[in-house]
CSV table of C-alpha atoms and ligand atoms in Angstrom, one decimal:
chain,number,residue,atom,x,y,z
A,1120,UNK,CA,32.6,21.4,4.1
A,1121,UNK,CA,32.8,20.8,0.3
A,1122,UNK,CA,32.9,24.1,-1.5
A,1123,UNK,CA,30.4,23.0,-4.1
A,1124,UNK,CA,27.8,22.3,-1.5
A,1125,UNK,CA,28.4,25.7,0.0
A,1126,UNK,CA,27.9,27.3,-3.4
A,1127,UNK,CA,24.7,25.3,-3.8
A,1128,UNK,CA,23.4,26.4,-0.4
A,1129,UNK,CA,24.3,30.0,-1.0
A,1130,UNK,CA,22.7,30.0,-4.5
A,1131,UNK,CA,19.4,28.4,-3.4
A,1132,UNK,CA,18.8,29.6,0.1
A,1133,UNK,CA,18.6,32.9,1.7
A,1134,UNK,CA,20.8,33.7,4.7
A,1135,UNK,CA,18.4,35.0,7.4
A,1136,UNK,CA,21.1,35.4,10.0
A,1137,UNK,CA,21.9,33.5,13.2
A,1138,UNK,CA,23.3,30.7,11.1
A,1139,UNK,CA,19.9,30.0,9.6
A,1140,UNK,CA,19.1,29.7,5.9
A,1141,UNK,CA,15.7,29.7,4.4
A,1142,UNK,CA,14.2,28.4,1.2
A,1143,UNK,CA,12.8,31.5,-0.6
A,1144,UNK,CA,9.7,29.6,-1.8
A,1145,UNK,CA,8.9,27.0,0.8
A,1146,UNK,CA,10.1,28.9,3.9
A,1147,UNK,CA,11.9,25.8,5.1
A,1148,UNK,CA,14.7,26.6,7.5
A,1149,UNK,CA,18.1,25.0,7.3
A,1150,UNK,CA,21.2,24.9,9.5
A,1151,UNK,CA,24.7,24.3,8.3
A,1152,UNK,CA,25.9,20.8,9.2
A,1153,UNK,CA,28.6,18.4,8.1
A,1154,UNK,CA,30.4,15.2,8.9
A,1155,UNK,CA,34.1,14.4,9.1
A,1156,UNK,CA,36.1,11.2,9.5
A,1157,UNK,CA,39.2,11.3,11.8
A,1158,UNK,CA,42.4,9.2,11.8
A,1159,UNK,CA,40.7,6.4,13.6
A,1160,UNK,CA,37.9,6.3,11.1
A,1161,UNK,CA,35.4,7.7,13.6
A,1162,UNK,CA,32.7,10.0,12.1
A,1163,UNK,CA,31.8,13.2,13.9
A,1164,UNK,CA,28.8,15.3,13.3
A,1165,UNK,CA,29.3,19.1,13.1
A,1166,UNK,CA,26.7,21.9,13.5
A,1167,UNK,CA,28.0,25.3,12.4
A,1168,UNK,CA,26.9,28.7,13.7
A,1169,UNK,CA,27.7,30.5,10.4
A,1170,UNK,CA,29.4,30.3,7.0
A,1171,UNK,CA,32.5,32.0,8.5
A,1172,UNK,CA,32.8,29.1,11.0
A,1173,UNK,CA,32.7,26.7,8.1
A,1174,UNK,CA,35.5,28.6,6.4
A,1175,UNK,CA,37.6,28.8,9.6
A,1176,UNK,CA,37.3,25.1,10.2
A,1177,UNK,CA,38.2,24.4,6.5
A,1178,UNK,CA,41.3,26.5,7.2
A,1179,UNK,CA,42.2,24.5,10.3
A,1180,UNK,CA,41.7,21.2,8.5
A,1181,UNK,CA,43.3,22.2,5.2
A,1182,UNK,CA,46.8,21.0,6.1
A,1183,UNK,CA,45.4,17.7,7.4
A,1184,UNK,CA,43.5,16.5,4.5
A,1185,UNK,CA,43.4,16.2,0.7
A,1186,UNK,CA,39.7,15.6,0.7
A,1187,UNK,CA,38.1,19.0,1.2
A,1188,UNK,CA,37.4,19.5,-2.5
A,1189,UNK,CA,36.9,15.8,-3.2
A,1190,UNK,CA,34.6,14.4,-0.6
A,1191,UNK,CA,31.3,15.4,1.1
A,1192,UNK,CA,32.6,13.8,4.2
A,1193,UNK,CA,36.4,14.5,4.3
A,1194,UNK,CA,38.9,12.2,6.1
A,1195,UNK,CA,41.2,14.4,8.2
A,1196,UNK,CA,44.5,13.2,9.7
A,1197,UNK,CA,43.6,14.3,13.3
A,1198,UNK,CA,42.7,12.3,16.4
A,1199,UNK,CA,39.1,12.4,17.8
A,1200,UNK,CA,40.0,15.0,20.5
A,1201,UNK,CA,41.9,17.1,17.8
A,1202,UNK,CA,38.8,17.1,15.6
A,1203,UNK,CA,36.7,18.1,18.6
A,1204,UNK,CA,39.1,20.8,19.7
A,1205,UNK,CA,39.2,22.4,16.2
A,1206,UNK,CA,35.4,22.3,15.9
A,1207,UNK,CA,34.8,23.8,19.4
A,1208,UNK,CA,37.4,26.5,18.7
A,1209,UNK,CA,35.3,27.9,15.8
A,1210,UNK,CA,32.0,27.7,17.8
A,1211,UNK,CA,30.7,24.4,16.4
A,1212,UNK,CA,28.7,21.8,18.2
A,1213,UNK,CA,30.4,18.4,17.7
A,1214,UNK,CA,29.5,14.8,18.7
A,1215,UNK,CA,29.7,11.2,17.5
A,1216,UNK,CA,27.7,10.3,14.3
A,1217,UNK,CA,25.8,7.0,14.2
A,1218,UNK,CA,27.7,6.1,17.3
A,1219,UNK,CA,27.4,2.3,17.3
A,1220,UNK,CA,27.8,1.3,13.6
A,1221,UNK,CA,30.6,-1.2,12.9
A,1222,UNK,CA,32.7,0.6,10.3
A,1223,UNK,CA,33.1,4.2,11.2
A,1224,UNK,CA,31.8,5.1,14.6
A,1225,UNK,CA,32.9,6.0,18.1
A,1226,UNK,CA,31.9,2.7,19.7
A,1227,UNK,CA,33.4,0.5,17.0
A,1228,UNK,CA,36.8,2.0,17.9
A,1229,UNK,CA,36.5,3.0,21.6
A,1230,UNK,CA,34.7,1.7,24.7
A,1231,UNK,CA,33.7,5.0,26.1
A,1232,UNK,CA,33.2,8.7,25.3
A,1233,UNK,CA,36.2,9.5,27.5
A,1234,UNK,CA,38.4,7.1,25.6
A,1235,UNK,CA,37.4,8.7,22.3
A,1236,UNK,CA,37.4,12.4,23.2
A,1237,UNK,CA,39.8,12.4,26.2
A,1238,UNK,CA,39.8,15.7,28.0
A,1239,UNK,CA,37.1,17.1,25.8
A,1240,UNK,CA,34.5,14.4,26.5
A,1241,UNK,CA,32.7,16.7,28.9
A,1242,UNK,CA,32.2,19.2,26.2
A,1243,UNK,CA,30.3,16.7,24.0
A,1244,UNK,CA,26.6,17.3,24.6
A,1245,UNK,CA,24.9,15.1,22.0
A,1246,UNK,CA,25.2,11.7,20.4
A,1247,UNK,CA,23.6,10.6,17.1
A,1248,UNK,CA,21.9,7.2,17.5
A,1249,UNK,CA,22.1,6.1,13.9
A,1250,UNK,CA,19.4,4.0,12.2
A,1251,UNK,CA,20.3,0.7,13.8
A,1252,UNK,CA,19.9,1.9,17.4
A,1253,UNK,CA,17.3,3.7,19.5
A,1254,UNK,CA,17.0,5.5,22.8
A,1255,UNK,CA,16.2,2.3,24.7
A,1256,UNK,CA,19.3,0.5,23.5
A,1257,UNK,CA,21.5,3.5,24.2
A,1258,UNK,CA,20.1,4.1,27.6
A,1259,UNK,CA,21.6,0.8,28.8
A,1260,UNK,CA,24.9,2.6,28.7
A,1261,UNK,CA,25.0,4.8,31.8
A,1262,UNK,CA,27.8,7.2,30.5
A,1263,UNK,CA,25.3,8.4,27.9
A,1264,UNK,CA,22.6,9.5,30.3
A,1265,UNK,CA,23.7,13.1,30.4
A,1266,UNK,CA,23.8,13.4,26.6
A,1267,UNK,CA,21.0,14.5,24.3
A,1268,UNK,CA,20.2,12.0,21.6
A,1269,UNK,CA,19.7,12.9,18.0
A,1270,UNK,CA,17.8,10.7,15.6
A,1271,UNK,CA,18.9,11.9,12.2
A,1272,UNK,CA,18.3,10.5,8.7
A,1273,UNK,CA,22.0,10.3,7.8
A,1274,UNK,CA,20.8,10.3,4.2
A,1275,UNK,CA,23.7,10.0,1.7
A,1276,UNK,CA,21.7,9.0,-1.4
A,1277,UNK,CA,19.5,11.0,-3.7
A,1278,UNK,CA,16.3,9.1,-2.9
A,1279,UNK,CA,13.6,11.4,-1.5
A,1280,UNK,CA,12.1,8.7,0.7
A,1281,UNK,CA,15.4,8.7,2.6
A,1282,UNK,CA,15.1,12.3,3.6
A,1283,UNK,CA,13.4,12.8,7.0
A,1284,UNK,CA,13.1,9.0,7.5
A,1285,UNK,CA,14.4,9.9,11.0
A,1286,UNK,CA,13.9,13.3,12.7
A,1287,UNK,CA,13.9,15.2,16.0
A,1288,UNK,CA,11.2,17.5,17.3
A,1289,UNK,CA,12.8,20.5,19.0
A,1290,UNK,CA,11.2,22.6,21.7
A,1291,UNK,CA,12.7,25.9,20.6
A,1292,UNK,CA,11.5,29.5,20.0
A,1293,UNK,CA,12.8,29.7,16.5
A,1294,UNK,CA,14.9,27.6,14.2
A,1295,UNK,CA,18.3,29.1,14.7
A,1296,UNK,CA,21.7,27.6,15.6
A,1297,UNK,CA,21.7,29.3,19.1
A,1298,UNK,CA,18.2,27.8,19.9
A,1299,UNK,CA,19.3,24.4,18.7
A,1300,UNK,CA,22.4,24.7,20.8
A,1301,UNK,CA,20.3,25.5,23.9
A,1302,UNK,CA,18.1,22.5,23.1
A,1303,UNK,CA,21.0,20.2,22.8
A,1304,UNK,CA,22.5,21.6,26.0
A,1305,UNK,CA,19.0,21.6,27.6
A,1306,UNK,CA,19.2,25.2,28.7
A,1307,UNK,CA,16.6,27.8,29.1
A,1308,UNK,CA,13.7,25.3,28.8
A,1309,UNK,CA,14.9,24.4,25.3
A,1310,UNK,CA,15.0,20.7,24.6
A,1311,UNK,CA,14.5,17.8,22.1
A,1312,UNK,CA,10.8,16.9,22.7
A,1313,UNK,CA,10.7,13.7,20.6
A,1314,UNK,CA,13.0,11.5,18.7
A,1315,UNK,CA,11.5,9.8,15.8
A,1316,UNK,CA,13.4,7.0,14.1
A,1317,UNK,CA,13.4,3.6,12.6
A,1318,UNK,CA,12.6,0.5,14.5
A,1319,UNK,CA,16.3,-0.2,15.0
A,1320,UNK,CA,15.8,-3.7,13.5
A,1321,UNK,CA,15.3,-2.0,10.2
A,1322,UNK,CA,18.7,-0.5,10.2
A,1323,UNK,CA,21.6,-1.9,8.1
A,1324,UNK,CA,23.8,-2.9,11.0
A,1325,UNK,CA,21.4,-4.1,13.6
A,1326,UNK,CA,22.5,-7.8,13.8
A,1327,UNK,CA,26.0,-9.3,13.4
A,1328,UNK,CA,26.2,-10.5,9.8
A,1329,UNK,CA,28.4,-11.2,6.8
A,1330,UNK,CA,29.1,-8.0,4.8
A,1331,UNK,CA,29.1,-10.0,1.6
A,1332,UNK,CA,26.2,-12.5,1.7
A,1333,UNK,CA,24.4,-11.0,4.8
A,1334,UNK,CA,24.2,-14.4,6.7
A,1335,UNK,CA,23.6,-13.5,10.3
A,1336,UNK,CA,25.6,-14.9,13.3
A,1337,UNK,CA,25.4,-14.9,17.1
A,1338,UNK,CA,28.3,-13.0,18.6
A,1339,UNK,CA,30.1,-16.1,20.0
A,1340,UNK,CA,29.8,-17.9,16.7
A,1341,UNK,CA,31.3,-14.9,14.8
A,1342,UNK,CA,34.2,-14.9,17.2
A,1343,UNK,CA,34.8,-18.6,16.8
A,1344,UNK,CA,34.9,-18.1,13.1
A,1345,UNK,CA,37.4,-15.3,13.4
A,1346,UNK,CA,34.9,-12.9,11.9
A,1347,UNK,CA,35.0,-14.7,8.5
A,1348,UNK,CA,31.8,-16.0,7.0
A,1349,UNK,CA,31.7,-19.8,6.8
A,1350,UNK,CA,29.6,-19.6,3.6
A,1351,UNK,CA,31.3,-17.1,1.4
A,1352,UNK,CA,34.5,-16.0,3.2
A,1353,UNK,CA,33.3,-12.4,3.5
A,1354,UNK,CA,34.0,-10.3,6.6
A,1355,UNK,CA,31.4,-10.5,9.4
A,1356,UNK,CA,30.5,-7.2,10.9
A,1357,UNK,CA,29.5,-6.8,14.5
A,1358,UNK,CA,25.9,-5.7,14.8
A,1359,UNK,CA,24.8,-2.7,16.8
A,1360,UNK,CA,22.6,-5.0,18.9
A,1361,UNK,CA,25.7,-7.1,20.0
A,1362,UNK,CA,27.9,-4.0,20.4
A,1363,UNK,CA,25.4,-2.4,22.7
A,1364,UNK,CA,25.1,-5.6,24.7
A,1365,UNK,CA,28.9,-5.6,25.2
A,1366,UNK,CA,29.0,-1.9,26.3
A,1367,UNK,CA,25.8,-2.0,28.4
A,1368,UNK,CA,26.4,-1.7,32.2
A,1369,UNK,CA,22.6,-1.7,32.8
A,1370,UNK,CA,20.5,-4.8,32.3
A,1371,UNK,CA,17.5,-2.7,31.3
A,1372,UNK,CA,17.3,0.7,29.8
A,1373,UNK,CA,17.3,3.4,32.4
A,1374,UNK,CA,16.3,6.7,30.8
A,1375,UNK,CA,17.1,9.9,32.7
A,1376,UNK,CA,14.2,12.3,33.4
A,1377,UNK,CA,15.2,14.6,30.6
A,1378,UNK,CA,15.0,11.9,27.9
A,1379,UNK,CA,12.2,12.4,25.4
A,1380,UNK,CA,10.2,9.5,24.1
A,1381,UNK,CA,11.4,7.7,21.0
A,1382,UNK,CA,8.8,7.0,18.4
A,1383,UNK,CA,9.5,4.0,16.2
A,1384,UNK,CA,8.5,4.4,12.6
A,1385,UNK,CA,9.2,2.9,9.2
A,1386,UNK,CA,9.2,4.7,5.8
A,1387,UNK,CA,5.5,5.0,4.6
A,1388,UNK,CA,6.6,4.1,1.1
A,1389,UNK,CA,8.0,0.8,2.4
A,1390,UNK,CA,4.7,-0.1,4.1
A,1391,UNK,CA,2.7,0.8,1.0
A,1392,UNK,CA,5.0,-1.2,-1.2
A,1393,UNK,CA,4.6,-4.2,1.2
A,1394,UNK,CA,0.8,-4.0,0.9
A,1395,UNK,CA,0.9,-3.6,-2.8
A,1396,UNK,CA,3.4,-6.3,-3.4
A,1397,UNK,CA,5.5,-3.8,-5.4
A,1398,UNK,CA,8.9,-2.1,-5.2
A,1399,UNK,CA,9.2,1.1,-3.3
A,1400,UNK,CA,9.9,3.1,-6.5
A,1401,UNK,CA,7.0,1.6,-8.4
A,1402,UNK,CA,4.9,4.4,-9.8
A,1403,UNK,CA,1.7,3.0,-8.1
A,1404,UNK,CA,3.5,3.1,-4.7
A,1405,UNK,CA,4.7,6.6,-5.4
A,1406,UNK,CA,1.2,7.7,-6.4
A,1407,UNK,CA,-0.4,6.3,-3.2
A,1408,UNK,CA,2.3,7.9,-1.1
A,1409,UNK,CA,1.8,11.3,-2.8
A,1410,UNK,CA,-2.0,11.1,-2.4
A,1411,UNK,CA,-1.7,10.3,1.3
A,1412,UNK,CA,0.9,12.9,2.1
A,1413,UNK,CA,-1.1,15.6,0.2
A,1414,UNK,CA,-4.3,14.7,2.0
A,1415,UNK,CA,-2.8,14.5,5.5
A,1416,UNK,CA,0.1,17.0,5.2
A,1417,UNK,CA,3.0,14.8,6.1
A,1418,UNK,CA,4.2,11.2,6.2
A,1419,UNK,CA,4.3,11.1,10.0
A,1420,UNK,CA,0.7,12.3,10.2
A,1421,UNK,CA,-0.3,9.3,8.0
A,1422,UNK,CA,1.9,6.9,10.0
A,1423,UNK,CA,0.8,8.0,13.4
A,1424,UNK,CA,-2.3,10.1,13.6
A,1425,UNK,CA,-4.6,10.0,10.6
A,1426,UNK,CA,-7.9,8.2,11.1
A,1427,UNK,CA,-7.9,4.8,9.4
A,1428,UNK,CA,-11.3,5.4,7.7
A,1429,UNK,CA,-9.9,8.5,6.1
A,1430,UNK,CA,-6.8,6.7,5.0
A,1431,UNK,CA,-9.1,4.1,3.5
A,1432,UNK,CA,-10.9,6.7,1.5
A,1433,UNK,CA,-7.6,7.7,-0.2
A,1434,UNK,CA,-5.9,4.3,-0.8
A,1435,UNK,CA,-8.5,1.7,0.0
A,1436,UNK,CA,-9.3,-0.4,3.0
A,1437,UNK,CA,-6.5,-3.0,2.7
A,1438,UNK,CA,-3.7,-0.4,2.9
A,1439,UNK,CA,-5.4,1.4,5.8
A,1440,UNK,CA,-5.6,-1.9,7.7
A,1441,UNK,CA,-1.9,-2.4,7.0
A,1442,UNK,CA,-1.1,1.1,8.4
A,1443,UNK,CA,-3.2,0.3,11.4
A,1444,UNK,CA,-1.3,-3.0,11.9
A,1445,UNK,CA,2.0,-1.0,11.7
A,1446,UNK,CA,0.7,1.3,14.4
A,1447,UNK,CA,-0.1,-1.7,16.6
A,1448,UNK,CA,3.4,-3.0,15.9
A,1449,UNK,CA,1.9,-6.1,14.3
A,1450,UNK,CA,4.1,-6.1,11.3
A,1451,UNK,CA,6.9,-8.6,11.5
A,1452,UNK,CA,10.4,-7.3,11.2
A,1453,UNK,CA,13.3,-9.3,9.7
A,1454,UNK,CA,16.3,-7.5,11.2
A,1455,UNK,CA,19.0,-6.0,9.0
A,1456,UNK,CA,22.7,-6.7,9.3
A,1457,UNK,CA,26.1,-6.6,7.5
A,1458,UNK,CA,25.0,-3.5,5.5
A,1459,UNK,CA,21.6,-4.7,4.4
A,1460,UNK,CA,18.5,-3.0,5.7
A,1461,UNK,CA,15.9,-5.0,7.7
A,1462,UNK,CA,12.6,-5.6,6.1
A,1463,UNK,CA,8.9,-5.6,7.1
A,1464,UNK,CA,6.7,-8.6,6.6
A,1465,UNK,CA,3.0,-8.9,6.7
A,1466,UNK,CA,1.4,-10.3,9.8
A,1467,UNK,CA,-0.4,-13.6,9.3
A,1468,UNK,CA,-4.0,-12.1,9.4
A,1469,UNK,CA,-3.1,-9.7,6.6
A,1470,UNK,CA,-0.9,-12.0,4.5
A,1471,UNK,CA,-3.8,-14.3,4.0
A,1472,UNK,CA,-5.9,-11.4,2.7
A,1473,UNK,CA,-3.2,-9.8,0.7
A,1474,UNK,CA,-1.5,-12.9,-0.6
A,1475,UNK,CA,1.8,-14.1,0.6
A,1476,UNK,CA,4.1,-11.1,-0.1
A,1477,UNK,CA,7.3,-10.1,1.3
A,1478,UNK,CA,9.1,-7.0,0.6
A,1479,UNK,CA,12.5,-7.1,-1.0
A,1480,UNK,CA,15.3,-5.3,0.7
A,1481,UNK,CA,15.1,-1.6,1.1
A,1482,UNK,CA,17.8,-0.5,-1.2
B,2536,LIG,ZN1,29.0,8.8,8.8
B,2537,LIG,ZN1,29.0,-14.6,3.8
């Protein structure tokens, strides 16, 4: 919604109609999306059919916020149903962003979709899982079974390894707003075919933890302490894991037939950094990352499909073994919490070989 972003998009991309923009050189297609915060500090994800819809919504919000020219994600003085009503009235798709996180999400504030969106709950067709949750966690909450899940990167920083760290594979004819709408509504054979996202333990808010020193707590202990850390006095933030357990009405995930698989991944650069005992932004890590992506075409190809021998030819056998260990889910995960990302650790059989290395936080 910020006018500078719109200028940027207009300058650099070509409008090819149907709400789709295209990069003139790379041919990558883009849709217009945005996020707003309502008066309960709940974040909503918006998908716009056109620039004119963005302008219409800006007009509707303009008397309710001072933020439009200040913030990429404006705070508007409207309730959740009022935000949804405004968005729907200009033809947007709207739904909860990172729905379980402890600061700014639907489920930190409400116990159900209905409580949040009131009479408009039925018109919400998707939910964004966020980095600290996955399909299997969300499918323990039966009210979500009719919704389409989105696994989006929610990248707010300029670091390239954050872009596309989560993504969705759509079964659509062409990358237009209407086709994406059909996919989210699961009409005409359109659908989301695959959600690809973090192992939720790698997310920043997976476990209940202190937001200052990141000490982790069980839910009961956090309650006993009145949500204040007994080490540093900082606020304890409820983890997505504990929040989902509170909300869950099913003991085990029960995915509806329309639910696509969720593929758990980690950023390739993080895995390489772990194997090399270096920081993610170390030039050697970046160089190996670049070589692999150039050779196999994409990060996901390297993480999921590329033959280990061929990976070995590019970056050596140790790193190819590490990627294989990742595929077999042999890497240990120290869960994130309180605003700090989780981290990967070497499994015993590799840490002997590679020396005892642990990766610092993803920052
Ligand atoms: Zn947000
Ligand atoms: Zn603390």
